[in-house]
Short mmCIF file of C-alpha atoms in Angstrom, two decimals:
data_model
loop_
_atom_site.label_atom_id
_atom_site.label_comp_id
_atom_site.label_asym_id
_atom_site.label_seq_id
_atom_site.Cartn_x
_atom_site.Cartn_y
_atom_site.Cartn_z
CA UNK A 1 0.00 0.00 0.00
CA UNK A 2 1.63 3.77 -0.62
CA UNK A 3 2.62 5.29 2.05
CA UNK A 4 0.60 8.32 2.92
CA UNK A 5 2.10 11.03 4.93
CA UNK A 6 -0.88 13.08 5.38
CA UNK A 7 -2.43 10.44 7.80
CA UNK A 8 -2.16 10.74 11.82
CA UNK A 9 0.25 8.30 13.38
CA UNK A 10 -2.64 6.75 15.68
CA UNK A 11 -0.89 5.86 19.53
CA UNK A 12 -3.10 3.71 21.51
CA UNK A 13 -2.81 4.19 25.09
CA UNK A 14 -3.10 7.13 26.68
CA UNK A 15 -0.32 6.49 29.95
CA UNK A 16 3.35 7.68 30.14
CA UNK A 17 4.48 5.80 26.90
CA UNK A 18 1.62 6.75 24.23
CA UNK A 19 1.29 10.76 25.99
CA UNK A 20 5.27 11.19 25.66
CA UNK A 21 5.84 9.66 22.25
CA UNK A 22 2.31 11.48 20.90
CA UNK A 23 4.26 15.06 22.54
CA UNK A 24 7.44 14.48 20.62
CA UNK A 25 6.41 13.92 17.58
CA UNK A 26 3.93 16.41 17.57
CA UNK A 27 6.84 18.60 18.57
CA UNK A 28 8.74 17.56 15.37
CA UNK A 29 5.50 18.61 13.15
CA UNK A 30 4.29 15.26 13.11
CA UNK A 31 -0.12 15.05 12.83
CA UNK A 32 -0.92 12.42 15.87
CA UNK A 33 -3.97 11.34 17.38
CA UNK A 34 -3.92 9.58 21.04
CA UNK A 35 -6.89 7.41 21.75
CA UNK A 36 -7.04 6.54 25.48
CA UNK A 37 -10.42 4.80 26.89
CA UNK A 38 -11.12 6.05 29.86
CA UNK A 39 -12.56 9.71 30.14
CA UNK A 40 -9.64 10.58 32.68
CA UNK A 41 -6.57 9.89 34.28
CA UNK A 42 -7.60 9.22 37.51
CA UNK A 43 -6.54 5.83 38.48
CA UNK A 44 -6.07 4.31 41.81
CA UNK A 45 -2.61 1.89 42.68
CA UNK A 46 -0.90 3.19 38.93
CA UNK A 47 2.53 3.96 39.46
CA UNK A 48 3.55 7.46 40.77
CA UNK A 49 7.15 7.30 40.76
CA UNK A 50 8.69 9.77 38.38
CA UNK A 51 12.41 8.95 38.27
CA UNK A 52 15.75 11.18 37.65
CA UNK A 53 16.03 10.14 34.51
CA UNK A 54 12.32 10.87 33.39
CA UNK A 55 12.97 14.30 35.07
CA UNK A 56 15.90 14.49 33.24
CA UNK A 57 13.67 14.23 30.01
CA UNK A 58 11.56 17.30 31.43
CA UNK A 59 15.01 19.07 31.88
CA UNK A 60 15.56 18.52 28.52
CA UNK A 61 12.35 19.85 27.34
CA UNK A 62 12.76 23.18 29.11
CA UNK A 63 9.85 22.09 32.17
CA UNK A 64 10.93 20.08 34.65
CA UNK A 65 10.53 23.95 37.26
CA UNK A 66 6.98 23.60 35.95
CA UNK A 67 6.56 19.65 36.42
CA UNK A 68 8.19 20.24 39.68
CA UNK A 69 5.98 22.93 40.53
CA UNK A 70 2.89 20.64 40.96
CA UNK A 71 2.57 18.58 44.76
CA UNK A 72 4.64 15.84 44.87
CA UNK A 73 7.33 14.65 47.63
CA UNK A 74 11.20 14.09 46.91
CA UNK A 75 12.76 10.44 47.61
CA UNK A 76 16.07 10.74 47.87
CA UNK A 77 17.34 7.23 49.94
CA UNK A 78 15.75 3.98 50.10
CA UNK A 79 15.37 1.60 52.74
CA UNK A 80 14.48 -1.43 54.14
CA UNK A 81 13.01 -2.42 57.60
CA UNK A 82 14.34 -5.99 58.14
CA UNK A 83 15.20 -7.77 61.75
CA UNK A 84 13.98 -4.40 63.28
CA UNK A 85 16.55 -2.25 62.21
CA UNK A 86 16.06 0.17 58.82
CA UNK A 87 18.77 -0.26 56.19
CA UNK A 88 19.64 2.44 53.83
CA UNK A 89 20.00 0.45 50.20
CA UNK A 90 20.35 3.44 47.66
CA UNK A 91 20.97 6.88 47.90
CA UNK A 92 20.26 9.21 44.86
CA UNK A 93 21.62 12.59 45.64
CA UNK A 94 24.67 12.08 43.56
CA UNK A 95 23.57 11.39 40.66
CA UNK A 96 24.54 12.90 37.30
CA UNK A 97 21.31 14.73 36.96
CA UNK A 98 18.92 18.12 37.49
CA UNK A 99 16.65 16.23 39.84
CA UNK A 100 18.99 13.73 42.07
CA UNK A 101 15.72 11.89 43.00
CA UNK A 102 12.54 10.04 42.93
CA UNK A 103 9.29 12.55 42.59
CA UNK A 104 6.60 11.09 43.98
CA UNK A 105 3.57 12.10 42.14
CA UNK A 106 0.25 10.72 41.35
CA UNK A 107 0.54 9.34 37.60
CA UNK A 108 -2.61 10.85 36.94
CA UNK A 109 -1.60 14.64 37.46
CA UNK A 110 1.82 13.56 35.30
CA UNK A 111 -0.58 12.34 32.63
CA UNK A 112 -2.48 15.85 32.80
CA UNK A 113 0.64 17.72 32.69
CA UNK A 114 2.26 16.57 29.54
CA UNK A 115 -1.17 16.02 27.58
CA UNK A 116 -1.73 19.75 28.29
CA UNK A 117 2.00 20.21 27.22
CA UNK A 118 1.61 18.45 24.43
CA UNK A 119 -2.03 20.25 23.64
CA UNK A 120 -0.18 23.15 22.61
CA UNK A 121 1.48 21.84 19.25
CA UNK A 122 -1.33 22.18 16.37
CA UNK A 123 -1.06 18.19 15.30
CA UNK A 124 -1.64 16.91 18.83
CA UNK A 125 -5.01 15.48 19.08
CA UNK A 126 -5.97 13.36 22.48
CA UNK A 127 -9.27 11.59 22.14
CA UNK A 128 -10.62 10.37 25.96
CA UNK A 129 -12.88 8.14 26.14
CA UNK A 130 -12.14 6.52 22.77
CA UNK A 131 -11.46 2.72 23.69
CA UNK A 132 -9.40 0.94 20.31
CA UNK A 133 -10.60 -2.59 19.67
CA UNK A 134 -9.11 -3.80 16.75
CA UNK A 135 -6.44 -3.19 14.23
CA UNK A 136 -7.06 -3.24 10.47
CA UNK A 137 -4.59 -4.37 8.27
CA UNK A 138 -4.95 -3.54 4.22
CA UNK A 139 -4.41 -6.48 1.26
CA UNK A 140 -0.63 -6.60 1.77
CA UNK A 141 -1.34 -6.83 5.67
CA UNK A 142 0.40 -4.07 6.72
CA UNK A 143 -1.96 -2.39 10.08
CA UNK A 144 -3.39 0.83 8.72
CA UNK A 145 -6.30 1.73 10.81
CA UNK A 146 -7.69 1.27 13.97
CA UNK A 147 -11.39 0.83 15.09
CA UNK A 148 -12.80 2.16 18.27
CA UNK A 149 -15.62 0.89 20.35
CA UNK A 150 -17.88 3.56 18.85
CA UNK A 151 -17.59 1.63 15.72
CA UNK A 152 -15.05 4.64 13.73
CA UNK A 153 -12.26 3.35 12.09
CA UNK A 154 -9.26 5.34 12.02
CA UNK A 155 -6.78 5.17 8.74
CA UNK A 156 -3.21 5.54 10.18
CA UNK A 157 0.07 6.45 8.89
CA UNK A 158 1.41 3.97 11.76
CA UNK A 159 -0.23 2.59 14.62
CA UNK A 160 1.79 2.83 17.88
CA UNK A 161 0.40 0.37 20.44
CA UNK A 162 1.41 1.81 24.15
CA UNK A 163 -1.81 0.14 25.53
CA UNK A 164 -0.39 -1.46 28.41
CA UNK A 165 0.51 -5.01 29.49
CA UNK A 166 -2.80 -6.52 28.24
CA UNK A 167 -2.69 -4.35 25.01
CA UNK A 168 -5.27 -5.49 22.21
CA UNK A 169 -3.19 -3.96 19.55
CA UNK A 170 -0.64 -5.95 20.55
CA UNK A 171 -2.94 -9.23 20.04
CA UNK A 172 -4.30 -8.49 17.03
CA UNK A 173 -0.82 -7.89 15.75
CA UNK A 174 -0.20 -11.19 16.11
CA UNK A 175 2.97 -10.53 17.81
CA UNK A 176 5.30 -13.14 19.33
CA UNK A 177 5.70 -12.71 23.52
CA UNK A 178 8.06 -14.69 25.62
CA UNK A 179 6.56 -14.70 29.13
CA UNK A 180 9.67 -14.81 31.94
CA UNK A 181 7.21 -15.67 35.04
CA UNK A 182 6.66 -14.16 37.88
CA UNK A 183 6.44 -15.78 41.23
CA UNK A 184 4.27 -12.73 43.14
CA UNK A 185 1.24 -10.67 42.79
CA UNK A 186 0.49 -7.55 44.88
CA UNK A 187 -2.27 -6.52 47.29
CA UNK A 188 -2.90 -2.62 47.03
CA UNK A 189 -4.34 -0.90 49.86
CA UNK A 190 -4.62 3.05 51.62
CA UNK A 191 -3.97 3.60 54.96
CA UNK A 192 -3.23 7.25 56.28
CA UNK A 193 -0.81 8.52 57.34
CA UNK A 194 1.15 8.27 61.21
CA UNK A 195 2.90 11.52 62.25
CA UNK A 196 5.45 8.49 63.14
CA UNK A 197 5.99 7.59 59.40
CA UNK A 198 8.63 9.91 57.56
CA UNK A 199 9.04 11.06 54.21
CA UNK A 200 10.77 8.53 52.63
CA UNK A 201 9.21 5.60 50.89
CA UNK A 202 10.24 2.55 52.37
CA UNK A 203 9.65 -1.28 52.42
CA UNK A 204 9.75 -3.40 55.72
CA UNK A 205 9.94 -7.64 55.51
CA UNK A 206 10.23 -10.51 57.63
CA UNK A 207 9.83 -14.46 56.81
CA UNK A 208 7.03 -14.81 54.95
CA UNK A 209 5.62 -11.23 54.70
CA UNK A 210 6.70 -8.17 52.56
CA UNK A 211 5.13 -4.70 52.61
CA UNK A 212 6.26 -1.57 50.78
CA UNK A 213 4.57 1.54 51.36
CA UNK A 214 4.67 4.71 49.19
CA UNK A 215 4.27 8.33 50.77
CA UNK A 216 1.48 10.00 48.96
CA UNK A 217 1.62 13.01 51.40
CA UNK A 218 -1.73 12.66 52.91
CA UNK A 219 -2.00 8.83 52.48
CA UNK A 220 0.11 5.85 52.69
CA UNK A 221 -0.04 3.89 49.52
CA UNK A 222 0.57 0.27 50.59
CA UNK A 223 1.74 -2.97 48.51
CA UNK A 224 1.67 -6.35 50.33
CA UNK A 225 3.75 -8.75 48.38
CA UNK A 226 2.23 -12.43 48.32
CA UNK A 227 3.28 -15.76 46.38
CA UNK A 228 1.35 -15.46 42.39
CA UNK A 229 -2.32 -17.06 42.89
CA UNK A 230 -2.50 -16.52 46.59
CA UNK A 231 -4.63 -13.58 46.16
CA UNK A 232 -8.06 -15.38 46.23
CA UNK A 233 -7.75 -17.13 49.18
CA UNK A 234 -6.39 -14.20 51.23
CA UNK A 235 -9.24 -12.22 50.46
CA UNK A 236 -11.59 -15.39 51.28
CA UNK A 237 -10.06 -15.61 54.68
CA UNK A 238 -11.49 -12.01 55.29
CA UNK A 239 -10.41 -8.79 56.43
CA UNK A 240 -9.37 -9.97 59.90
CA UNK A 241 -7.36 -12.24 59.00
CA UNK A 242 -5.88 -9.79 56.87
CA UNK A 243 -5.18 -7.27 59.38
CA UNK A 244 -3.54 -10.12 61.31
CA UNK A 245 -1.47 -11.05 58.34
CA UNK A 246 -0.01 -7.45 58.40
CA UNK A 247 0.21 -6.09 61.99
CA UNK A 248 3.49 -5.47 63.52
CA UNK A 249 5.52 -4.98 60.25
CA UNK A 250 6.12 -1.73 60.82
CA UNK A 251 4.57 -0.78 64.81
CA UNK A 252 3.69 2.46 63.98
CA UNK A 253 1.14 1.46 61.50
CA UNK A 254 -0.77 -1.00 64.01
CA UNK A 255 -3.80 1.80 64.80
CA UNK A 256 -4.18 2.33 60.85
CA UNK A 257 -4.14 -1.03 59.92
CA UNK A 258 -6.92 -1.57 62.59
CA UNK A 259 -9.22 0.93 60.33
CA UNK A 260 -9.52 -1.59 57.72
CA UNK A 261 -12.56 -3.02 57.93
CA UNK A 262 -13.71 -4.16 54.16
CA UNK A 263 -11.51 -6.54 51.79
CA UNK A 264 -13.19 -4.31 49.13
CA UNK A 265 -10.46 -1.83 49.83
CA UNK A 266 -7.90 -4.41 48.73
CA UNK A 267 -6.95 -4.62 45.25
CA UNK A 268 -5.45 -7.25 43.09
CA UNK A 269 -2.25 -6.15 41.19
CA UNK A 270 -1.16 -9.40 38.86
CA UNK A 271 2.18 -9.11 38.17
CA UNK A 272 3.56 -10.00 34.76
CA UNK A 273 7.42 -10.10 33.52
CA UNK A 274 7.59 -10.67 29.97
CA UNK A 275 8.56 -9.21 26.39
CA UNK A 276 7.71 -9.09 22.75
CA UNK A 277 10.45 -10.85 20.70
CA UNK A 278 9.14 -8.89 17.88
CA UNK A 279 8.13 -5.35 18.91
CA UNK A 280 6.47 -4.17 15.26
CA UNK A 281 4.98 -5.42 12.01
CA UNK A 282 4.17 -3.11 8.89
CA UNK A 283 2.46 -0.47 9.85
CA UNK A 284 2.51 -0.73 13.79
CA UNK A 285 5.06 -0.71 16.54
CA UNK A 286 4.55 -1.29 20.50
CA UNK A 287 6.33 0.15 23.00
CA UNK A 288 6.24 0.78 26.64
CA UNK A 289 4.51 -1.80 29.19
CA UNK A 290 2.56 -3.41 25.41
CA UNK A 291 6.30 -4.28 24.38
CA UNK A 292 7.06 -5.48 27.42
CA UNK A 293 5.59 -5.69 30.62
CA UNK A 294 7.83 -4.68 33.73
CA UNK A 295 7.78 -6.44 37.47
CA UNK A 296 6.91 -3.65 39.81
CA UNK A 297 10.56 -4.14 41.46
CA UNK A 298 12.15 -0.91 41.93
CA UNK A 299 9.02 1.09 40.27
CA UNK A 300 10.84 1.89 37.05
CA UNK A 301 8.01 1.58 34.73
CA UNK A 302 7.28 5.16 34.12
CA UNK A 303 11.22 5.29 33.84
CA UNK A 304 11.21 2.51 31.55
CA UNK A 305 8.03 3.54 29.27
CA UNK A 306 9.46 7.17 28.55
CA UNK A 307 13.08 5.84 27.82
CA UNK A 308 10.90 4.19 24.78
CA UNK A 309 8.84 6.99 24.05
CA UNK A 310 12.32 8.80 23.68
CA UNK A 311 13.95 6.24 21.76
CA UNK A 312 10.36 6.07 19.20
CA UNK A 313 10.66 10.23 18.62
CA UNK A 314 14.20 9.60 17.66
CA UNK A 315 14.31 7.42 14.75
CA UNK A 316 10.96 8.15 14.04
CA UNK A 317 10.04 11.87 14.05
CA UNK A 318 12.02 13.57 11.53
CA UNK A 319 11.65 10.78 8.46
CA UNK A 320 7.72 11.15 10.00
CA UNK A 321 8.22 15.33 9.45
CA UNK A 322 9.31 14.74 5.89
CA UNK A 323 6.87 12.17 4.54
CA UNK A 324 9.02 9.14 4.64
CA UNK A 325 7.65 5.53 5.05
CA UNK A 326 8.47 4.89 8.30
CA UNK A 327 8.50 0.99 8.52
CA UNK A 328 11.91 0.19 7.50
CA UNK A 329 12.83 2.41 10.78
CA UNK A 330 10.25 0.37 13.49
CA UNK A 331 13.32 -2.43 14.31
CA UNK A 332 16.03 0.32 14.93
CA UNK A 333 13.71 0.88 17.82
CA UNK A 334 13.80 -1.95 19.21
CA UNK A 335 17.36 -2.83 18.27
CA UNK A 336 18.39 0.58 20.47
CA UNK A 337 15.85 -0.31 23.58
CA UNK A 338 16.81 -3.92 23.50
CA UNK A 339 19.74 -4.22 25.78
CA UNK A 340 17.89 -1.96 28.54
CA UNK A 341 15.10 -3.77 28.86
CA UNK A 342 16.53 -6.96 29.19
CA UNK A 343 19.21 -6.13 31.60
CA UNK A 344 16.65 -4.54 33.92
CA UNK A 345 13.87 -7.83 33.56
CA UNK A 346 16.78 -9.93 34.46
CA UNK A 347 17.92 -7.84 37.28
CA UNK A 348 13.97 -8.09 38.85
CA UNK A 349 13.74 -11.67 37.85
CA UNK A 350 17.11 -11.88 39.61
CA UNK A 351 15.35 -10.21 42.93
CA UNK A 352 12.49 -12.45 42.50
CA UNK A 353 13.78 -15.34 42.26
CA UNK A 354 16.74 -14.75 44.73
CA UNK A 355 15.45 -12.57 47.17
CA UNK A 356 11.83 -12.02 47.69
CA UNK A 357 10.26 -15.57 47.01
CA UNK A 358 13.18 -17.14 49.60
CA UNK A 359 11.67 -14.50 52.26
CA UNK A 360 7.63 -15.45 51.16
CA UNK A 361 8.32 -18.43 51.69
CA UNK A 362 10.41 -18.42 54.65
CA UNK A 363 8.81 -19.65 58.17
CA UNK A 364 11.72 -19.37 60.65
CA UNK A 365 12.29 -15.54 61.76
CA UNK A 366 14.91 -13.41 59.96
CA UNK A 367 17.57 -12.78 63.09
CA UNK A 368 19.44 -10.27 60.37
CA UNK A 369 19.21 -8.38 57.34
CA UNK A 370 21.65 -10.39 54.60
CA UNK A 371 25.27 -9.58 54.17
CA UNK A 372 24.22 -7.80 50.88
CA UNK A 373 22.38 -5.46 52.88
CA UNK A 374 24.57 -5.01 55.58
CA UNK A 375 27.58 -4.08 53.64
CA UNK A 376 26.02 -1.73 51.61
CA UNK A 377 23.78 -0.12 53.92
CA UNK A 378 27.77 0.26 56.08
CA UNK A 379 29.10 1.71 53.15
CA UNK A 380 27.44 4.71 51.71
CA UNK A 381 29.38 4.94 48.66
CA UNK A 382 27.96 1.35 48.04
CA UNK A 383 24.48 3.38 47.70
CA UNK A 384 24.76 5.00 44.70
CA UNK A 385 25.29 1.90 42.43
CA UNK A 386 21.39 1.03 43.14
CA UNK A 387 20.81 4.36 43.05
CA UNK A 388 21.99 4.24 39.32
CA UNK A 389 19.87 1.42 38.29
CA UNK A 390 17.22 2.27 39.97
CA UNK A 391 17.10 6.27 39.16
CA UNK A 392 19.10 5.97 35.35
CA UNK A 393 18.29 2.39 33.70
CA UNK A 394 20.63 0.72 31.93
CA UNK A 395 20.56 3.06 28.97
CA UNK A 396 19.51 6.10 29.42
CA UNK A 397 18.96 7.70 26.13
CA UNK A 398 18.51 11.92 25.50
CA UNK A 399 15.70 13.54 23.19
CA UNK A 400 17.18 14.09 19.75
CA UNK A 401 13.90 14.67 17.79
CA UNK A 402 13.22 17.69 16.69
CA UNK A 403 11.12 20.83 17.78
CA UNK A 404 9.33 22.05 14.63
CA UNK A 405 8.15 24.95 16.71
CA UNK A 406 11.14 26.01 18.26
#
């Protein structure tokens, strides 16, 4: 089919990957449209940790004073409560960067501040509440439109699918995922927040239980780690039993925890570790948590989902800006994210499988943190290698594409 450059590139997904790539190619005169399904941004347990490197991005862009201008909180250690005594595992403050830390904000008002960033170049278009079921291929079978629930179907100069872990434009792509297993799920819950508690997100363990909280300012977002499939039979034991399963991880949050009164308020996070082998076909190209879906280990997804929406504008934007086909470019994207993302899915498998299923599934008490811990919680130079991981990826890329409207 001929390659039409007066078509929208169509992104579907409207979450950190599909909003940043739609924003820089929009930037580099590029027509896109943005279809996201829900009529806002607000939702509960998404991930709300904005990284130094994805502030690093903002830098870039000229508004990371703006971005940091909105409420959030600044993590700039982590730690770990284990045998009683908090360990320091990563400190940030020395990093290479603008922002030497983790910016704790709720996804939702990140989402609203780059779709209104990206509102202000002319070929940005975001469409809410516009859910994509399908993707059309022509007679050669390259994917050139989309349809929506509505029953519209969208031509498209290329379909990027940023639709998340469960993405249908992945499916009906027909591409080929390896699934690397995980061996936990999550239970998301509130509680507020103890005078007691400080700033700093932190995680507390001991044999058999695993809880990291997340300072939302006002509220304590809470993740109780738990063996994959236990989920339905914690919640059938009741909320009691619950409570009981949590108490006395971390003292101060006793009284909270005793406000919980409905497993209603307890959410179900699946966790998935996998990949595309193949990230695009003719005419479409996935990216972000549809290319590959990240453990929740270390919470670089937003981290890892820009990094491609980076990489995308890059190869793609300018050939996009002067009318060239843009399928012969769709594996140089992947070729450049690659290495990144499988370094940092074998570094959480690594932590699954090494460190947090032996402490699930552990019954006699934990007398000590492990040497691991110890030594680099001693030595505070130590820090800053998890810090690195953690805050920069393995690869951190820097926005080449171009601004049209400079």
């Amino acid at each position: 089919m001929p390659h039409d450059p007066e078509l929208p590139v169509v992104i579907v997904g409207g979450g950190p990957a599909g909003i940043f790539s739609g924003l820089l190619l929009a930037r580099a005169g590029v027509k896109v449209t943005v279809l996201e399904k829900h009529e806002d941004f607000f939702r509960d347990f998404r991930g709300d940790t904005v990284h130094p490197a994805t502030l690093d991005m903002f830098h870039q862009l000229g508004w990371l004073d703006e971005l940091l201008a909105l409420e959030h909180s600044k993590v700039e250690t982590l730690g770990m409560r284990i045998a009683g005594r908090e360990r320091k595992l990563a400190d940030f403050r020395h990093l290479p960067v603008p922002a030497p830390f983790i910016a704790m904000m709720p996804q939702w008002d990140l989402l609203d501040f780059l779709s209104r960033k990206a509102s202000q170049y002319p070929g940005f278009e975001l469409r809410m509440g516009t859910e994509a079921v399908a993707a059309h291929a022509d007679a050669a079978g390259r994917i050139a439109a989309v349809e929506t629930a509505g029953g519209e179907t969208l031509p498209a100069r290329l379909v990027i699918a940023a639709d998340g872990r469960r993405s249908i434009m992945r499916d009906q792509a027909e591409l080929p995922l390896k699934t690397i297993g995980a061996p936990m799920d999550v239970l998301w819950f509130r509680l507020d927040l103890p005078e007691e508690i400080g700033a700093e997100s932190f995680g507390a363990l001991e044999a058999g239980r695993f809880l990291v909280l997340i300072n939302r300012r006002t509220y304590l977002q809470c993740a109780f780690v738990i063996p994959k499939g236990a989920g339905d039979a914690i919640r059938a034991e009741g909320i009691a039993a619950f409570r009981d399963r949590i108490r006395g991880l971390v003292p101060a949050l006793d009284p909270e925890i005793e406000k919980l009164t409905d497993m209603n308020a307890v959410k179900l996070l699946s966790v998935s570790l996998d990949r595309l082998i193949r990230w695009h076909r003719p005419g479409l190209l996935a990216i972000g948590d549809a290319a590959h879906a990240m453990s929740p280990i270390g919470g670089v997804g937003i981290n890892v989902a820009v990094q491609d929406a980076v990489v995308a504008a890059n190869v793609l934007a300018e050939p996009l800006a002067r009318g060239e086909d843009p399928d012969p470019l769709l594996v140089r994207v992947q070729q450049l994210r690659a290495r990144s993302v499988h370094y940092t899915q074998m570094l959480q498998k690594l932590m699954q499988d090494r460190f947090i299923m032996p402490i699930l599934e552990r019954e006699e008490p934990i007398e000590r943190a492990p040497l691991a811990m110890r030594i680099i919680d001693s030595l505070g130079p130590l820090q800053r290698v998890p810090a690195r991981l953690i805050g920069l990826g393995i690869d951190t890329p820097h926005i080449e594409s171009p601004d049209a409207y400079a």
